[in-house]
PDB file of C-alpha atoms in Angstrom:
ATOM      1  CA  MET A   1      64.746 -51.752 -36.300  1.00  0.00           C
ATOM      2  CA  SER A   2      63.648 -49.182 -39.210  1.00  0.00           C
ATOM      3  CA  ASN A   3      65.555 -48.120 -42.340  1.00  0.00           C
ATOM      4  CA  PRO A   4      66.919 -44.735 -42.141  1.00  0.00           C
ATOM      5  CA  LEU A   5      65.985 -43.906 -45.456  1.00  0.00           C
ATOM      6  CA  TRP A   6      62.508 -43.406 -44.545  1.00  0.00           C
ATOM      7  CA  ILE A   7      62.881 -40.117 -43.353  1.00  0.00           C
ATOM      8  CA  PRO A   8      64.107 -38.349 -46.387  1.00  0.00           C
ATOM      9  CA  ALA A   9      61.879 -40.500 -48.608  1.00  0.00           C
ATOM     10  CA  THR A  10      59.368 -39.123 -46.354  1.00  0.00           C
ATOM     11  CA  ILE A  11      60.399 -35.531 -46.746  1.00  0.00           C
ATOM     12  CA  ALA A  12      60.693 -35.636 -50.297  1.00  0.00           C
ATOM     13  CA  ALA A  13      57.422 -37.109 -50.394  1.00  0.00           C
ATOM     14  CA  ALA A  14      55.819 -34.187 -48.572  1.00  0.00           C
ATOM     15  CA  THR A  15      57.795 -31.563 -50.374  1.00  0.00           C
ATOM     16  CA  PHE A  16      56.650 -33.008 -53.671  1.00  0.00           C
ATOM     17  CA  GLN A  17      53.444 -33.320 -52.598  1.00  0.00           C
ATOM     18  CA  VAL A  18      53.084 -29.467 -51.621  1.00  0.00           C
ATOM     19  CA  GLY A  19      54.817 -28.962 -55.435  1.00  0.00           C
ATOM     20  CA  ARG A  20      52.138 -30.988 -57.043  1.00  0.00           C
ATOM     21  CA  ASN A  21      49.489 -29.047 -55.540  1.00  0.00           C
ATOM     22  CA  ALA A  22      50.627 -25.530 -56.083  1.00  0.00           C
ATOM     23  CA  LEU A  23      51.015 -26.747 -60.111  1.00  0.00           C
ATOM     24  CA  GLN A  24      47.708 -28.081 -60.097  1.00  0.00           C
ATOM     25  CA  ARG A  25      46.472 -24.882 -58.412  1.00  0.00           C
ATOM     26  CA  GLY A  26      48.217 -23.205 -61.080  1.00  0.00           C
ATOM     27  CA  VAL A  27      46.445 -24.778 -64.078  1.00  0.00           C
ATOM     28  CA  MET A  28      43.163 -24.999 -62.439  1.00  0.00           C
ATOM     29  CA  SER A  29      42.473 -21.356 -63.785  1.00  0.00           C
ATOM     30  CA  SER A  30      41.814 -22.325 -67.182  1.00  0.00           C
ATOM     31  CA  SER A  31      41.062 -25.989 -66.541  1.00  0.00           C
ATOM     32  CA  GLY A  32      38.642 -26.487 -63.803  1.00  0.00           C
ATOM     33  CA  PRO A  33      38.949 -28.461 -60.713  1.00  0.00           C
ATOM     34  CA  TRP A  34      38.349 -31.525 -62.766  1.00  0.00           C
ATOM     35  CA  GLY A  35      40.732 -30.862 -65.157  1.00  0.00           C
ATOM     36  CA  ALA A  36      43.482 -30.094 -62.680  1.00  0.00           C
ATOM     37  CA  THR A  37      42.497 -33.492 -61.182  1.00  0.00           C
ATOM     38  CA  LEU A  38      42.950 -35.411 -64.769  1.00  0.00           C
ATOM     39  CA  VAL A  39      46.585 -33.860 -65.088  1.00  0.00           C
ATOM     40  CA  ARG A  40      47.486 -35.192 -61.727  1.00  0.00           C
ATOM     41  CA  PHE A  41      46.865 -38.791 -63.422  1.00  0.00           C
ATOM     42  CA  LEU A  42      47.186 -38.640 -66.681  1.00  0.00           C
ATOM     43  CA  PHE A  43      50.968 -36.921 -66.891  1.00  0.00           C
ATOM     44  CA  GLY A  44      51.956 -38.302 -63.662  1.00  0.00           C
ATOM     45  CA  LEU A  45      51.030 -41.877 -65.261  1.00  0.00           C
ATOM     46  CA  PRO A  46      54.352 -41.886 -67.625  1.00  0.00           C
ATOM     47  CA  PHE A  47      57.081 -41.144 -65.069  1.00  0.00           C
ATOM     48  CA  SER A  48      55.130 -43.919 -62.687  1.00  0.00           C
ATOM     49  CA  ILE A  49      55.671 -46.450 -65.611  1.00  0.00           C
ATOM     50  CA  VAL A  50      59.422 -45.199 -65.381  1.00  0.00           C
ATOM     51  CA  PHE A  51      59.482 -45.921 -61.800  1.00  0.00           C
ATOM     52  CA  VAL A  52      58.045 -49.543 -62.071  1.00  0.00           C
ATOM     53  CA  THR A  53      60.509 -50.490 -64.987  1.00  0.00           C
ATOM     54  CA  VAL A  54      63.225 -49.336 -62.802  1.00  0.00           C
ATOM     55  CA  ALA A  55      62.064 -51.360 -59.534  1.00  0.00           C
ATOM     56  CA  HIS A  56      61.646 -54.402 -62.135  1.00  0.00           C
ATOM     57  CA  PHE A  57      64.954 -54.640 -62.888  1.00  0.00           C
ATOM     58  CA  ALA A  58      66.200 -53.478 -59.442  1.00  0.00           C
ATOM     59  CA  MET A  59      64.126 -56.072 -57.446  1.00  0.00           C
ATOM     60  CA  PRO A  60      64.050 -59.385 -59.839  1.00  0.00           C
ATOM     61  CA  GLY A  61      61.840 -62.282 -58.017  1.00  0.00           C
ATOM     62  CA  ALA A  62      58.470 -60.538 -57.510  1.00  0.00           C
ATOM     63  CA  ASP A  63      55.276 -62.571 -58.105  1.00  0.00           C
ATOM     64  CA  LEU A  64      52.253 -60.477 -58.229  1.00  0.00           C
ATOM     65  CA  HIS A  65      48.669 -61.991 -57.577  1.00  0.00           C
ATOM     66  CA  TRP A  66      46.251 -59.876 -59.951  1.00  0.00           C
ATOM     67  CA  ASN A  67      43.467 -61.120 -57.603  1.00  0.00           C
ATOM     68  CA  GLY A  68      39.899 -59.595 -56.673  1.00  0.00           C
ATOM     69  CA  VAL A  69      40.983 -58.267 -53.502  1.00  0.00           C
ATOM     70  CA  PHE A  70      43.818 -56.375 -55.210  1.00  0.00           C
ATOM     71  CA  TRP A  71      40.871 -54.877 -57.814  1.00  0.00           C
ATOM     72  CA  LEU A  72      38.439 -54.067 -55.444  1.00  0.00           C
ATOM     73  CA  SER A  73      40.997 -52.243 -53.288  1.00  0.00           C
ATOM     74  CA  ALA A  74      42.137 -50.449 -56.309  1.00  0.00           C
ATOM     75  CA  ILE A  75      38.970 -49.454 -57.443  1.00  0.00           C
ATOM     76  CA  VAL A  76      38.039 -48.255 -54.332  1.00  0.00           C
ATOM     77  CA  GLY A  77      41.171 -46.426 -53.866  1.00  0.00           C
ATOM     78  CA  ALA A  78      41.216 -44.516 -57.282  1.00  0.00           C
ATOM     79  CA  THR A  79      37.786 -43.476 -56.907  1.00  0.00           C
ATOM     80  CA  SER A  80      38.461 -41.659 -53.515  1.00  0.00           C
ATOM     81  CA  GLN A  81      41.523 -40.251 -54.623  1.00  0.00           C
ATOM     82  CA  VAL A  82      39.742 -38.511 -57.570  1.00  0.00           C
ATOM     83  CA  LEU A  83      37.316 -36.973 -55.260  1.00  0.00           C
ATOM     84  CA  ALA A  84      39.579 -36.260 -52.632  1.00  0.00           C
ATOM     85  CA  THR A  85      42.062 -34.067 -55.195  1.00  0.00           C
ATOM     86  CA  ALA A  86      39.007 -32.469 -56.908  1.00  0.00           C
ATOM     87  CA  ALA A  87      37.688 -31.502 -52.848  1.00  0.00           C
ATOM     88  CA  LEU A  88      41.186 -30.587 -52.107  1.00  0.00           C
ATOM     89  CA  LEU A  89      41.836 -28.007 -55.588  1.00  0.00           C
ATOM     90  CA  ASP A  90      38.525 -26.454 -54.464  1.00  0.00           C
ATOM     91  CA  ALA A  91      38.937 -26.198 -50.972  1.00  0.00           C
ATOM     92  CA  MET A  92      42.534 -24.157 -51.818  1.00  0.00           C
ATOM     93  CA  ARG A  93      40.653 -22.180 -54.831  1.00  0.00           C
ATOM     94  CA  ARG A  94      37.896 -20.813 -51.997  1.00  0.00           C
ATOM     95  CA  SER A  95      40.086 -20.626 -48.629  1.00  0.00           C
ATOM     96  CA  GLY A  96      43.653 -20.724 -49.993  1.00  0.00           C
ATOM     97  CA  PHE A  97      46.653 -22.892 -50.442  1.00  0.00           C
ATOM     98  CA  ALA A  98      47.688 -23.381 -47.050  1.00  0.00           C
ATOM     99  CA  VAL A  99      44.477 -23.620 -45.087  1.00  0.00           C
ATOM    100  CA  GLY A 100      43.200 -26.198 -47.434  1.00  0.00           C
ATOM    101  CA  THR A 101      46.526 -28.198 -47.205  1.00  0.00           C
ATOM    102  CA  ALA A 102      46.051 -28.076 -43.644  1.00  0.00           C
ATOM    103  CA  LEU A 103      42.389 -29.235 -43.962  1.00  0.00           C
ATOM    104  CA  GLN A 104      43.602 -32.057 -45.982  1.00  0.00           C
ATOM    105  CA  GLN A 105      45.278 -33.217 -42.933  1.00  0.00           C
ATOM    106  CA  SER A 106      41.988 -33.995 -41.270  1.00  0.00           C
ATOM    107  CA  SER A 107      42.419 -37.594 -43.510  1.00  0.00           C
ATOM    108  CA  LEU A 108      43.750 -38.929 -40.087  1.00  0.00           C
ATOM    109  CA  PRO A 109      41.403 -38.311 -37.442  1.00  0.00           C
ATOM    110  CA  LEU A 110      38.486 -38.926 -40.043  1.00  0.00           C
ATOM    111  CA  ALA A 111      39.924 -42.237 -41.157  1.00  0.00           C
ATOM    112  CA  ALA A 112      40.403 -43.270 -36.953  1.00  0.00           C
ATOM    113  CA  LEU A 113      36.367 -42.103 -36.819  1.00  0.00           C
ATOM    114  CA  LEU A 114      35.707 -44.209 -40.183  1.00  0.00           C
ATOM    115  CA  GLY A 115      37.768 -47.196 -38.673  1.00  0.00           C
ATOM    116  CA  LEU A 116      35.828 -47.203 -35.523  1.00  0.00           C
ATOM    117  CA  ILE A 117      32.575 -47.210 -37.431  1.00  0.00           C
ATOM    118  CA  VAL A 118      32.430 -49.544 -40.214  1.00  0.00           C
ATOM    119  CA  TYR A 119      35.944 -51.606 -39.114  1.00  0.00           C
ATOM    120  CA  GLN A 120      35.298 -51.660 -35.267  1.00  0.00           C
ATOM    121  CA  ASP A 121      39.034 -50.508 -34.589  1.00  0.00           C
ATOM    122  CA  ARG A 122      40.070 -49.148 -31.262  1.00  0.00           C
ATOM    123  CA  ILE A 123      42.757 -46.810 -30.800  1.00  0.00           C
ATOM    124  CA  SER A 124      43.980 -45.576 -27.381  1.00  0.00           C
ATOM    125  CA  THR A 125      42.709 -42.580 -25.321  1.00  0.00           C
ATOM    126  CA  VAL A 126      45.704 -40.074 -25.883  1.00  0.00           C
ATOM    127  CA  ALA A 127      44.929 -40.812 -29.730  1.00  0.00           C
ATOM    128  CA  TRP A 128      41.494 -39.554 -29.200  1.00  0.00           C
ATOM    129  CA  ILE A 129      42.537 -36.550 -27.537  1.00  0.00           C
ATOM    130  CA  GLY A 130      44.347 -36.023 -30.633  1.00  0.00           C
ATOM    131  CA  VAL A 131      41.162 -36.629 -32.622  1.00  0.00           C
ATOM    132  CA  ALA A 132      39.714 -33.740 -30.290  1.00  0.00           C
ATOM    133  CA  ILE A 133      42.457 -31.500 -30.600  1.00  0.00           C
ATOM    134  CA  THR A 134      42.537 -31.802 -34.292  1.00  0.00           C
ATOM    135  CA  THR A 135      38.861 -31.110 -34.512  1.00  0.00           C
ATOM    136  CA  ALA A 136      38.998 -27.983 -32.823  1.00  0.00           C
ATOM    137  CA  GLY A 137      41.672 -26.759 -34.601  1.00  0.00           C
ATOM    138  CA  LEU A 138      40.216 -27.410 -38.016  1.00  0.00           C
ATOM    139  CA  VAL A 139      36.889 -25.686 -36.897  1.00  0.00           C
ATOM    140  CA  ALA A 140      39.202 -22.507 -35.411  1.00  0.00           C
ATOM    141  CA  LEU A 141      41.168 -22.447 -38.836  1.00  0.00           C
ATOM    142  CA  SER A 142      38.363 -22.451 -40.896  1.00  0.00           C
ATOM    143  CA  TRP A 143      36.121 -20.097 -39.437  1.00  0.00           C
ATOM    144  CA  PRO A 144      35.935 -17.315 -41.554  1.00  0.00           C
ATOM    145  CA  PRO A 145      35.265 -13.739 -41.294  1.00  0.00           C
ATOM    146  CA  ALA A 146      31.330 -12.329 -41.629  1.00  0.00           C
ATOM    147  CA  GLU A 147      31.720 -11.075 -45.074  1.00  0.00           C
ATOM    148  CA  GLN A 148      33.410 -14.319 -46.440  1.00  0.00           C
ATOM    149  CA  ARG A 149      31.688 -16.739 -44.417  1.00  0.00           C
ATOM    150  CA  LYS A 150      29.521 -18.613 -47.366  1.00  0.00           C
ATOM    151  CA  ALA A 151      32.348 -19.083 -49.713  1.00  0.00           C
ATOM    152  CA  SER A 152      34.660 -19.816 -46.768  1.00  0.00           C
ATOM    153  CA  LEU A 153      32.357 -22.344 -45.046  1.00  0.00           C
ATOM    154  CA  ILE A 154      32.061 -24.570 -48.460  1.00  0.00           C
ATOM    155  CA  GLY A 155      35.812 -24.244 -48.584  1.00  0.00           C
ATOM    156  CA  ALA A 156      35.992 -25.914 -45.550  1.00  0.00           C
ATOM    157  CA  ALA A 157      33.419 -28.641 -46.285  1.00  0.00           C
ATOM    158  CA  MET A 158      35.317 -29.529 -49.288  1.00  0.00           C
ATOM    159  CA  GLY A 159      38.773 -29.604 -47.355  1.00  0.00           C
ATOM    160  CA  LEU A 160      37.405 -31.940 -44.915  1.00  0.00           C
ATOM    161  CA  ALA A 161      35.558 -33.815 -47.499  1.00  0.00           C
ATOM    162  CA  SER A 162      39.041 -34.059 -49.100  1.00  0.00           C
ATOM    163  CA  GLY A 163      40.620 -35.546 -45.883  1.00  0.00           C
ATOM    164  CA  LEU A 164      37.857 -38.411 -45.559  1.00  0.00           C
ATOM    165  CA  PHE A 165      38.452 -39.615 -49.023  1.00  0.00           C
ATOM    166  CA  PHE A 166      42.237 -39.603 -48.769  1.00  0.00           C
ATOM    167  CA  GLY A 167      41.696 -41.589 -45.621  1.00  0.00           C
ATOM    168  CA  PHE A 168      39.452 -44.039 -47.602  1.00  0.00           C
ATOM    169  CA  SER A 169      42.023 -44.274 -50.479  1.00  0.00           C
ATOM    170  CA  LEU A 170      45.248 -44.672 -47.948  1.00  0.00           C
ATOM    171  CA  ASN A 171      43.547 -47.823 -46.555  1.00  0.00           C
ATOM    172  CA  ALA A 172      42.501 -49.168 -50.070  1.00  0.00           C
ATOM    173  CA  PHE A 173      45.735 -48.460 -51.613  1.00  0.00           C
ATOM    174  CA  ARG A 174      47.429 -50.216 -48.668  1.00  0.00           C
ATOM    175  CA  HIS A 175      45.227 -53.035 -48.865  1.00  0.00           C
ATOM    176  CA  ALA A 176      45.851 -53.396 -52.956  1.00  0.00           C
ATOM    177  CA  ALA A 177      49.383 -53.304 -52.215  1.00  0.00           C
ATOM    178  CA  LEU A 178      49.421 -56.203 -49.999  1.00  0.00           C
ATOM    179  CA  ALA A 179      47.189 -58.175 -51.962  1.00  0.00           C
ATOM    180  CA  LEU A 180      49.651 -57.454 -54.721  1.00  0.00           C
ATOM    181  CA  ASP A 181      52.821 -58.866 -53.661  1.00  0.00           C
ATOM    182  CA  PRO A 182      53.378 -58.839 -50.033  1.00  0.00           C
ATOM    183  CA  GLY A 183      56.817 -60.222 -50.330  1.00  0.00           C
ATOM    184  CA  HIS A 184      58.014 -57.244 -52.549  1.00  0.00           C
ATOM    185  CA  PRO A 185      55.811 -54.444 -50.823  1.00  0.00           C
ATOM    186  CA  VAL A 186      57.847 -51.241 -52.544  1.00  0.00           C
ATOM    187  CA  PHE A 187      57.521 -53.091 -56.099  1.00  0.00           C
ATOM    188  CA  ALA A 188      54.022 -54.057 -55.313  1.00  0.00           C
ATOM    189  CA  ALA A 189      53.212 -50.437 -53.985  1.00  0.00           C
ATOM    190  CA  LEU A 190      54.958 -49.190 -57.401  1.00  0.00           C
ATOM    191  CA  VAL A 191      53.117 -51.135 -59.660  1.00  0.00           C
ATOM    192  CA  CYS A 192      49.719 -50.146 -57.533  1.00  0.00           C
ATOM    193  CA  VAL A 193      50.614 -46.551 -58.182  1.00  0.00           C
ATOM    194  CA  ALA A 194      50.936 -47.184 -61.733  1.00  0.00           C
ATOM    195  CA  VAL A 195      47.756 -49.443 -62.260  1.00  0.00           C
ATOM    196  CA  VAL A 196      45.577 -46.911 -60.283  1.00  0.00           C
ATOM    197  CA  GLN A 197      46.983 -43.676 -62.001  1.00  0.00           C
ATOM    198  CA  ALA A 198      46.202 -45.439 -65.491  1.00  0.00           C
ATOM    199  CA  MET A 199      42.055 -46.287 -64.257  1.00  0.00           C
ATOM    200  CA  GLN A 200      41.947 -42.604 -63.066  1.00  0.00           C
ATOM    201  CA  ALA A 201      43.493 -41.360 -66.179  1.00  0.00           C
ATOM    202  CA  VAL A 202      40.999 -43.202 -68.792  1.00  0.00           C
ATOM    203  CA  ALA A 203      38.010 -43.058 -66.550  1.00  0.00           C
ATOM    204  CA  LEU A 204      38.236 -39.232 -65.944  1.00  0.00           C
ATOM    205  CA  GLY A 205      39.466 -38.788 -69.315  1.00  0.00           C
ATOM    206  CA  LEU A 206      36.450 -40.305 -70.908  1.00  0.00           C
ATOM    207  CA  ILE A 207      34.097 -38.737 -68.433  1.00  0.00           C
ATOM    208  CA  LEU A 208      35.293 -35.394 -69.493  1.00  0.00           C
ATOM    209  CA  ALA A 209      34.997 -36.408 -73.072  1.00  0.00           C
ATOM    210  CA  LEU A 210      31.689 -36.976 -72.958  1.00  0.00           C
ATOM    211  CA  ARG A 211      30.361 -34.181 -70.357  1.00  0.00           C
ATOM    212  CA  ASP A 212      32.786 -31.306 -70.927  1.00  0.00           C
ATOM    213  CA  PRO A 213      35.409 -31.805 -74.053  1.00  0.00           C
ATOM    214  CA  ALA A 214      36.564 -28.173 -73.818  1.00  0.00           C
ATOM    215  CA  THR A 215      38.189 -28.765 -70.450  1.00  0.00           C
ATOM    216  CA  LEU A 216      40.236 -32.116 -71.657  1.00  0.00           C
ATOM    217  CA  ALA A 217      41.079 -29.959 -74.846  1.00  0.00           C
ATOM    218  CA  GLU A 218      42.230 -27.338 -72.502  1.00  0.00           C
ATOM    219  CA  VAL A 219      44.177 -29.974 -70.569  1.00  0.00           C
ATOM    220  CA  LEU A 220      45.550 -31.436 -73.478  1.00  0.00           C
ATOM    221  CA  ARG A 221      46.650 -27.962 -74.746  1.00  0.00           C
ATOM    222  CA  ARG A 222      48.530 -27.149 -71.729  1.00  0.00           C
ATOM    223  CA  TRP A 223      50.662 -30.259 -71.490  1.00  0.00           C
ATOM    224  CA  ARG A 224      53.887 -28.381 -71.275  1.00  0.00           C
ATOM    225  CA  PRO A 225      53.278 -26.853 -67.444  1.00  0.00           C
ATOM    226  CA  SER A 226      50.964 -30.085 -66.556  1.00  0.00           C
ATOM    227  CA  LEU A 227      54.106 -32.431 -67.121  1.00  0.00           C
ATOM    228  CA  GLY A 228      55.737 -30.567 -63.853  1.00  0.00           C
ATOM    229  CA  ALA A 229      52.567 -31.334 -62.015  1.00  0.00           C
ATOM    230  CA  GLY A 230      52.569 -35.111 -63.020  1.00  0.00           C
ATOM    231  CA  LEU A 231      56.105 -35.793 -62.303  1.00  0.00           C
ATOM    232  CA  CYS A 232      55.866 -34.238 -58.622  1.00  0.00           C
ATOM    233  CA  GLY A 233      52.612 -36.149 -58.423  1.00  0.00           C
ATOM    234  CA  ALA A 234      54.625 -39.418 -59.320  1.00  0.00           C
ATOM    235  CA  CYS A 235      57.703 -38.341 -57.331  1.00  0.00           C
ATOM    236  CA  ALA A 236      55.360 -37.744 -54.073  1.00  0.00           C
ATOM    237  CA  SER A 237      53.263 -41.498 -54.257  1.00  0.00           C
ATOM    238  CA  ALA A 238      56.612 -43.162 -54.784  1.00  0.00           C
ATOM    239  CA  GLY A 239      58.021 -41.750 -52.047  1.00  0.00           C
ATOM    240  CA  TRP A 240      54.901 -42.407 -49.508  1.00  0.00           C
ATOM    241  CA  PHE A 241      55.030 -45.816 -50.624  1.00  0.00           C
ATOM    242  CA  VAL A 242      58.957 -46.318 -50.359  1.00  0.00           C
ATOM    243  CA  ALA A 243      58.978 -44.742 -46.890  1.00  0.00           C
ATOM    244  CA  LEU A 244      56.000 -46.902 -45.600  1.00  0.00           C
ATOM    245  CA  ALA A 245      58.053 -50.209 -46.991  1.00  0.00           C
ATOM    246  CA  LEU A 246      60.855 -49.260 -44.594  1.00  0.00           C
ATOM    247  CA  SER A 247      59.196 -48.138 -41.729  1.00  0.00           C
ATOM    248  CA  PRO A 248      55.920 -48.736 -39.825  1.00  0.00           C
ATOM    249  CA  ALA A 249      53.547 -45.916 -41.006  1.00  0.00           C
ATOM    250  CA  ALA A 250      53.037 -43.901 -37.676  1.00  0.00           C
ATOM    251  CA  PRO A 251      56.171 -42.301 -37.564  1.00  0.00           C
ATOM    252  CA  VAL A 252      55.836 -41.836 -41.684  1.00  0.00           C
ATOM    253  CA  ARG A 253      52.742 -40.149 -41.470  1.00  0.00           C
ATOM    254  CA  ALA A 254      54.029 -38.126 -38.300  1.00  0.00           C
ATOM    255  CA  LEU A 255      56.668 -37.293 -39.968  1.00  0.00           C
ATOM    256  CA  GLY A 256      54.756 -36.036 -43.333  1.00  0.00           C
ATOM    257  CA  ILE A 257      53.426 -33.042 -41.271  1.00  0.00           C
ATOM    258  CA  ILE A 258      56.177 -31.120 -42.371  1.00  0.00           C
ATOM    259  CA  GLU A 259      53.505 -30.417 -45.382  1.00  0.00           C
ATOM    260  CA  ALA A 260      51.846 -27.924 -43.520  1.00  0.00           C
ATOM    261  CA  PRO A 261      54.245 -25.169 -42.812  1.00  0.00           C
ATOM    262  CA  ILE A 262      55.955 -26.159 -46.328  1.00  0.00           C
ATOM    263  CA  ALA A 263      52.725 -25.329 -47.495  1.00  0.00           C
ATOM    264  CA  ALA A 264      52.036 -22.209 -45.719  1.00  0.00           C
ATOM    265  CA  MET A 265      55.455 -21.035 -46.868  1.00  0.00           C
ATOM    266  CA  ALA A 266      54.726 -21.760 -50.706  1.00  0.00           C
ATOM    267  CA  GLY A 267      51.765 -20.075 -50.050  1.00  0.00           C
ATOM    268  CA  HIS A 268      53.053 -17.007 -48.623  1.00  0.00           C
ATOM    269  CA  ARG A 269      55.664 -17.038 -51.471  1.00  0.00           C
ATOM    270  CA  LEU A 270      53.588 -17.914 -54.439  1.00  0.00           C
ATOM    271  CA  PHE A 271      50.388 -16.785 -53.949  1.00  0.00           C
ATOM    272  CA  ARG A 272      51.094 -14.106 -51.539  1.00  0.00           C
ATOM    273  CA  GLU A 273      49.094 -15.254 -49.170  1.00  0.00           C
ATOM    274  CA  THR A 274      49.098 -14.302 -45.330  1.00  0.00           C
ATOM    275  CA  LEU A 275      48.217 -16.133 -41.887  1.00  0.00           C
ATOM    276  CA  GLY A 276      46.847 -14.198 -38.971  1.00  0.00           C
ATOM    277  CA  ALA A 277      47.755 -15.518 -35.580  1.00  0.00           C
ATOM    278  CA  ARG A 278      44.619 -17.478 -35.322  1.00  0.00           C
ATOM    279  CA  GLN A 279      45.523 -19.658 -38.509  1.00  0.00           C
ATOM    280  CA  ILE A 280      49.074 -20.224 -37.272  1.00  0.00           C
ATOM    281  CA  LEU A 281      47.773 -21.285 -33.847  1.00  0.00           C
ATOM    282  CA  SER A 282      45.173 -23.399 -35.341  1.00  0.00           C
ATOM    283  CA  GLY A 283      47.660 -25.042 -37.512  1.00  0.00           C
ATOM    284  CA  ILE A 284      50.120 -25.501 -34.300  1.00  0.00           C
ATOM    285  CA  ALA A 285      46.790 -27.372 -32.850  1.00  0.00           C
ATOM    286  CA  ILE A 286      46.339 -29.364 -35.775  1.00  0.00           C
ATOM    287  CA  VAL A 287      49.941 -30.794 -36.343  1.00  0.00           C
ATOM    288  CA  GLY A 288      49.742 -31.405 -32.426  1.00  0.00           C
ATOM    289  CA  GLY A 289      46.566 -33.499 -32.473  1.00  0.00           C
ATOM    290  CA  VAL A 290      47.345 -35.367 -35.531  1.00  0.00           C
ATOM    291  CA  LEU A 291      50.906 -36.163 -33.960  1.00  0.00           C
ATOM    292  CA  LEU A 292      49.071 -37.463 -31.089  1.00  0.00           C
ATOM    293  CA  THR A 293      46.934 -39.406 -33.149  1.00  0.00           C
ATOM    294  CA  THR A 294      49.315 -41.190 -35.190  1.00  0.00           C
ATOM    295  CA  LEU A 295      51.872 -41.896 -32.617  1.00  0.00           C
ATOM    296  CA  PHE A 296      49.260 -43.140 -29.960  1.00  0.00           C
TER     297      PHE A 296
END
């Protein structure tokens, strides 16, 4: 039986993730998508280190294995997550906060397709029906009016790219944590988050320092509002990994779809975005399709 604590952990993770996305979008106007992406990792790292420190004293006896499988999986996951975050922020800028977040949910069906093509993974017929429903919902959701078609279609493409890269990172981080210490998955997951965030912050910071020092300077100048995004990001990552340590992934990811309605409410309240009937019905289709894909 699953530990019931996975339910509040998942709800908290989804809520913090929406908060992180909203705060990142708030700093993107001055820092751009790459600067806002750096905010997530750079200002989340101190909080992740605190989480690891607390977990170290709460869960003694961990035996970490810093092997090649861990480092390869961590690097692949870190790179994919950076690309996914930048694509998500650009999708939100072009197509809206709620739509961008809904398109991010495509990580599940795209990950299923990736598993079939690359790893020959098999999923049930019902799950493939879920993939089809989700795809139809995404097409309907992202189809823009004629006068906005160019920008909106680019936003939809960025949202789908975000989902694909998040699918890569999800699988890579899971393998990294299992390779690090399968006997203490919660502690290994928290350590993995801190290590990956450190790699991402250093790599992306160096790239911006060389190619766009003005953006890096703006990120550092706006450190006060960025701390909120970092805290929300660290809490979201910790929540997802704790939930996955206490329950199988399918119900955790299914419950995590609560992120979509939270994002819709946040987009309406914070950014004065409105959702029409087509977007609402498409969102319902996406949620239903993702649930079928996850649960079956």
